[in-house]
Short mmCIF file of C-alpha atoms in Angstrom, two decimals:
data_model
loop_
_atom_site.label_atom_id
_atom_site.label_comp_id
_atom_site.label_asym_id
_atom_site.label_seq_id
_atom_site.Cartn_x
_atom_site.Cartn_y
_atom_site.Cartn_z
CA UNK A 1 37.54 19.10 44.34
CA UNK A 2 35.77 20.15 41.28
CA UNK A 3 37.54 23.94 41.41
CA UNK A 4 40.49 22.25 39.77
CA UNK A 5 38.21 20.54 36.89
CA UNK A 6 39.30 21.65 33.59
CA UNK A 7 35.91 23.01 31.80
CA UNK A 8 36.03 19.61 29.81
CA UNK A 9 36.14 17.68 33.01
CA UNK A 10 33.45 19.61 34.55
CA UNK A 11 31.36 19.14 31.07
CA UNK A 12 32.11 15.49 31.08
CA UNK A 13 30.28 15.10 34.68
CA UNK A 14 27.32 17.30 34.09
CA UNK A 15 27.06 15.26 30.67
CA UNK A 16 26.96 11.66 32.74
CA UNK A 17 23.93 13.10 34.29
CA UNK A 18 22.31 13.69 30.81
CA UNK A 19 23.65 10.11 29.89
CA UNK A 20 22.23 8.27 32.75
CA UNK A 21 19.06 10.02 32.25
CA UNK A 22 18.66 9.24 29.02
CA UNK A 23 18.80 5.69 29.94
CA UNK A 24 16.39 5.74 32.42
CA UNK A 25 18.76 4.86 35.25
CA UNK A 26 17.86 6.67 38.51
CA UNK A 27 21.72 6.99 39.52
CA UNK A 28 25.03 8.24 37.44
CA UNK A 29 27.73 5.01 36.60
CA UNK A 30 30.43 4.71 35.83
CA UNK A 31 29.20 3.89 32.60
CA UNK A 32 27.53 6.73 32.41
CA UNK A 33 31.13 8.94 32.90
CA UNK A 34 32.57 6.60 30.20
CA UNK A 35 29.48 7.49 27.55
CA UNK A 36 29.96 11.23 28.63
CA UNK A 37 33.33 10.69 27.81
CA UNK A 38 33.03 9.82 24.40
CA UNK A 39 31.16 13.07 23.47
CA UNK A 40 34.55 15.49 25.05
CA UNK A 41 37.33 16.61 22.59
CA UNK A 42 39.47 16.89 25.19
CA UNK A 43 42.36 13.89 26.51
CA UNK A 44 40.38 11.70 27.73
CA UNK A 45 37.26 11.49 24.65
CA UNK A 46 40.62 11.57 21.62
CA UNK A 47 42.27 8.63 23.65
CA UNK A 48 38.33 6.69 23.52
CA UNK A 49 37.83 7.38 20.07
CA UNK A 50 41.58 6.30 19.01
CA UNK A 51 40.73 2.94 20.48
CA UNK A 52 37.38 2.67 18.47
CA UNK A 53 35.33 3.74 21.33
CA UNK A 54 32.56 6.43 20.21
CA UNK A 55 28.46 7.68 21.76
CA UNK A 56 27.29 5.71 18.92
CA UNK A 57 28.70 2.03 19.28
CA UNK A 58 28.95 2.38 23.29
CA UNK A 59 25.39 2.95 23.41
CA UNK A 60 24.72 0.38 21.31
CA UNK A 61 26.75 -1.92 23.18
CA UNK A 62 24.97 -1.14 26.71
CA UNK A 63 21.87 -3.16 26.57
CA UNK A 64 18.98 -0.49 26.28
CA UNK A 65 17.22 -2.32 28.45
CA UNK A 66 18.45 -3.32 32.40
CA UNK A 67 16.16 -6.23 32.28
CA UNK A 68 18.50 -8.83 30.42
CA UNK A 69 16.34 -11.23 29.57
CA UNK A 70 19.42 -13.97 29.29
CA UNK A 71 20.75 -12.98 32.40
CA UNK A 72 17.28 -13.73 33.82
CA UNK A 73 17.11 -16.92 32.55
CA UNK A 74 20.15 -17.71 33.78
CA UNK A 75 18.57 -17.66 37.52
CA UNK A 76 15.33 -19.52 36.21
CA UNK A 77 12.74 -16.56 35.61
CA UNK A 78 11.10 -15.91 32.58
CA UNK A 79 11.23 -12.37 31.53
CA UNK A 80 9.20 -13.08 28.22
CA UNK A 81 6.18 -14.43 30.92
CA UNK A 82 6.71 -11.90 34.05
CA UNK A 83 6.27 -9.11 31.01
CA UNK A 84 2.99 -11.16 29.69
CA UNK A 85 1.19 -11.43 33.01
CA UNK A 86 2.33 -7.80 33.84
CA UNK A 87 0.78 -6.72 31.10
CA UNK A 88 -2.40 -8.50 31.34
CA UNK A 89 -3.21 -6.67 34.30
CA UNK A 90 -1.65 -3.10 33.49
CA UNK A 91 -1.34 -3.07 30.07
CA UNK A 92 0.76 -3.15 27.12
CA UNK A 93 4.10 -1.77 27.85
CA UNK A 94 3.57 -1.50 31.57
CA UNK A 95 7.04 -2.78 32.80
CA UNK A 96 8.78 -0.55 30.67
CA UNK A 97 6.55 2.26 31.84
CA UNK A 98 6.98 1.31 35.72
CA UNK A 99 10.02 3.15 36.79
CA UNK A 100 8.76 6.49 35.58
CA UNK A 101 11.06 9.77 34.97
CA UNK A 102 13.26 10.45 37.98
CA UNK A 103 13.33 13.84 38.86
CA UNK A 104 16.00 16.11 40.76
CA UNK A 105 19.68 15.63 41.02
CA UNK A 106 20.59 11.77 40.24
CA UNK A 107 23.08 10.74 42.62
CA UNK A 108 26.21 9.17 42.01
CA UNK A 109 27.35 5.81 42.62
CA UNK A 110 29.23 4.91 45.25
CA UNK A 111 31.62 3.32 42.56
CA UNK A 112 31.12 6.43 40.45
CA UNK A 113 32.21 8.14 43.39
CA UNK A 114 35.37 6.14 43.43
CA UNK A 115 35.83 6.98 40.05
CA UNK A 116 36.05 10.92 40.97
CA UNK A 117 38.24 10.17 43.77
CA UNK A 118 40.67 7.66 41.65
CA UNK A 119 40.36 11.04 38.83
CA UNK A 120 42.19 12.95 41.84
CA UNK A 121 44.20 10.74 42.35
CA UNK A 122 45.67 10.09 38.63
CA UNK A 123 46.63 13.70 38.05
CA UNK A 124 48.29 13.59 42.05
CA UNK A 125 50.00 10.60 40.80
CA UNK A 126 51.21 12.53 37.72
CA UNK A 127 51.80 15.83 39.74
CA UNK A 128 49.10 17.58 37.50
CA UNK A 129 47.67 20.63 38.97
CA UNK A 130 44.66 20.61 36.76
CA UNK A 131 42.16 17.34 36.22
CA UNK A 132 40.99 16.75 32.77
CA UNK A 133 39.24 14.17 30.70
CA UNK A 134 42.27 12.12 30.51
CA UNK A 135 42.34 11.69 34.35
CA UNK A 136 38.05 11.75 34.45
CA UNK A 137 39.08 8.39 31.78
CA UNK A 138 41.72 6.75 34.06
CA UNK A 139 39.27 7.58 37.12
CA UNK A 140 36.34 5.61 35.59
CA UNK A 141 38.84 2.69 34.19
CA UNK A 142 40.03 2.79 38.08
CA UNK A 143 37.36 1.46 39.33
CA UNK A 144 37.25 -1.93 37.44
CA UNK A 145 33.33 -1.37 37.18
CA UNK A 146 31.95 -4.68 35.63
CA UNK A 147 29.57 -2.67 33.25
CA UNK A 148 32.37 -0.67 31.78
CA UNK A 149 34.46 -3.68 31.52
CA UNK A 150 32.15 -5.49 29.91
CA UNK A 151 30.90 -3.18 27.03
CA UNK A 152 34.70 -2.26 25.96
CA UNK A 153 35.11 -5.74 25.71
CA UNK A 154 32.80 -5.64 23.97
CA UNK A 155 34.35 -3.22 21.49
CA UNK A 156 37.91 -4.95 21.12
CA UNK A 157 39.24 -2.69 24.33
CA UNK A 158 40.80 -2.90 27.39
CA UNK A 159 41.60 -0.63 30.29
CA UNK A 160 45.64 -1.15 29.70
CA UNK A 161 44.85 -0.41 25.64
CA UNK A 162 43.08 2.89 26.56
CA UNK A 163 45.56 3.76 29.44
CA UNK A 164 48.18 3.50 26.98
CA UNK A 165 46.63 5.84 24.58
CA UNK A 166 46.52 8.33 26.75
CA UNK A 167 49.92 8.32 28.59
CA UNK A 168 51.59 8.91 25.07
CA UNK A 169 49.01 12.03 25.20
CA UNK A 170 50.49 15.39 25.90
CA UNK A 171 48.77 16.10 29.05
CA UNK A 172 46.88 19.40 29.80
CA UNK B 1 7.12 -15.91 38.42
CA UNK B 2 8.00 -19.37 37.02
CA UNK B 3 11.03 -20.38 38.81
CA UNK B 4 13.01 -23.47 36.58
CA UNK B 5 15.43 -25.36 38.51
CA UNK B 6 17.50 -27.20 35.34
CA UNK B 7 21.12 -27.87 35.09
CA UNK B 8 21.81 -25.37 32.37
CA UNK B 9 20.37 -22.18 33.83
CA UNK B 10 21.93 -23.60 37.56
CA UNK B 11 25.52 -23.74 35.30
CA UNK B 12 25.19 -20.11 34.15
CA UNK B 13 24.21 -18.61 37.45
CA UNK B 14 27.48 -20.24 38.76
CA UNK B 15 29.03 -17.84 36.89
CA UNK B 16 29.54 -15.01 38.90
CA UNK B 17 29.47 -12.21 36.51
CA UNK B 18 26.28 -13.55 35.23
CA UNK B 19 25.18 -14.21 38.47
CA UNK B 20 25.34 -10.64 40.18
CA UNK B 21 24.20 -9.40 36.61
CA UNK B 22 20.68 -11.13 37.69
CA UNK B 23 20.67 -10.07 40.90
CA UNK B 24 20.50 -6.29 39.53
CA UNK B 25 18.07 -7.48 36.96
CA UNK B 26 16.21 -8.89 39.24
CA UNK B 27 16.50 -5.64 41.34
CA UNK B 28 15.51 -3.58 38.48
CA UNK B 29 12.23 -5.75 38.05
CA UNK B 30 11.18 -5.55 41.52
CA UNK B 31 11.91 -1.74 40.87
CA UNK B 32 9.32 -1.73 38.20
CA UNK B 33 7.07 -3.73 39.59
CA UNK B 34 6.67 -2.14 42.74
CA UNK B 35 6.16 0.79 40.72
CA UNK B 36 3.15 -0.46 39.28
CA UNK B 37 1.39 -2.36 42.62
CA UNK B 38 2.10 1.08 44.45
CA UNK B 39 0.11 2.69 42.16
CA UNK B 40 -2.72 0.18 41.80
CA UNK B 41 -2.57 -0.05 45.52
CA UNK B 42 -2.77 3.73 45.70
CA UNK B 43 -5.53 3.95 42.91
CA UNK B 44 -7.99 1.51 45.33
CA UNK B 45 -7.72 3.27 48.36
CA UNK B 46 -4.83 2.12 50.37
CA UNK B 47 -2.85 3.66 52.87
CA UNK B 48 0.70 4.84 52.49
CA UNK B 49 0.51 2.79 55.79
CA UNK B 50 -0.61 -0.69 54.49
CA UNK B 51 1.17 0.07 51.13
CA UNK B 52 4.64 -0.34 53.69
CA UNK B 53 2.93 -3.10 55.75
CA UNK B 54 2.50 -4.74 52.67
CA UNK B 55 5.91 -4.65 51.53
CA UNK B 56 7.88 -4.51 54.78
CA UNK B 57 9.40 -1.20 54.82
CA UNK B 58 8.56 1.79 57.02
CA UNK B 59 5.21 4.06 55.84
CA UNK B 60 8.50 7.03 55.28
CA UNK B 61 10.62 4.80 52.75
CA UNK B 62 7.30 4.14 50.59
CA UNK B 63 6.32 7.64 50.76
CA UNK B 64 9.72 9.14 49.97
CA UNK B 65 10.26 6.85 47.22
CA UNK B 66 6.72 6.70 45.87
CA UNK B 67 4.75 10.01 46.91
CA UNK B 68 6.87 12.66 44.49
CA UNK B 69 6.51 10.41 41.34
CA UNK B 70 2.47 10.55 42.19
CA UNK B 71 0.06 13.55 42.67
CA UNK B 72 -1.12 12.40 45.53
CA UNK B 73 0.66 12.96 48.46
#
């Protein structure tokens, strides 16, 4: 499947990997594809950044930390006390420590997974030999994944907004 | 952990989004935690064998997950 990546595409995958890594998640998201995404100059990264979407604010708009403390709360436990006592025993920092670099390959999602296959399937949809960014972009929006749809929300965007930027795209 | 049972924090969980977003939290804690008792675990002398007693998985799934992160295998 990936023979018929453009080498912007291809980039934008091997970049997730760097992404995901760099916030200590142990697989590749589709949030992940979406922040790689923003770094290509291709389709798919001029259609994000027409719609406001850059690296800077998207990674400021994931929460740097998986343990959401209000989200927490919201099921009764006390993130602010679970850190406290952890830390009492293993010291400061400890439960930011705990996961530890992973090494190797990450893995994919299965719904980042889905996103590769719905990539396929936007450029078979459009008769497009060749996948670029543009399709890699209406791959990951594919999927509906909550994360994604929550942080471009979060930036005033929408899956039909960015979509629409890139169908009146020449395509590659 | 302290476990609160009041009507607000019952309201949010009932909505979903925020709902499944605590379950991975939660998910993401036990990660990290685990982490940590493995280690101490490891550090007084137990067995890869009572580490996955302990926690209810085989003695393979602790060692796969746990062994490579630590020297000693």
């Amino acid at each position: 499947m990936f023979e018929r990546f453009t080498d912007e595409a291809r980039l934008a995958v091997v970049r997730a990997q760097e992404e995901a890594r760099q916030l200590d998640a142990s697989r590749i998201e589709p949030v992940h594809l979406l922040l790689a995404l923003t770094r290509d100059t291709g389709r798919g990264g001029t259609a994000l950044a027409a719609s406001g979407v850059d690296h800077a604010t998207l990674r400021a708009a994931l929460t740097p930390d998986a343990l959401d403390a209000d989200v927490l709360a919201a099921v009764g436990v006390d993130l602010a006390q679970v850190r406290a006592t952890t830390e009492a025993v293993f010291g400061p920092g400890a439960l930011d420590r705990g996961r530890g670099p992973v090494r190797g390959h990450l893995p994919f999602t299965d719904g980042s997974k889905r996103a590769l296959e719905e990539t396929l399937r936007a450029a078979l949809q459009r008769k497009e030999r060749r996948l670029d960014t543009g399709h890699v972009l209406l791959g990951v929006l594919a999927v509906a994944d909550p994360t994604v749809r929550r942080v471009l929300a979060r930036l005033g965007t929408d899956d039909d907004r960015l979509g629409a930027g890139l169908d009146s795209g020449p395509a590659a | 952990m302290p476990i609160t049972t009041d009507v607000t924090t019952a309201a949010a969980a009932d909505d979903p989004d925020t709902g499944l977003r605590a379950v991975r939290a939660l998910r993401d804690l036990a990660d990290r935690l685990e982490v940590l008792q493995v280690g101490s675990a490891r550090d007084r002398g137990w067995s890869w064998q009572q580490i996955a007693d302990a926690l209810g998985v085989s003695k393979q799934a602790v060692h796969k997950k746990h062994a490579t992160s630590r020297r000693d295998r």
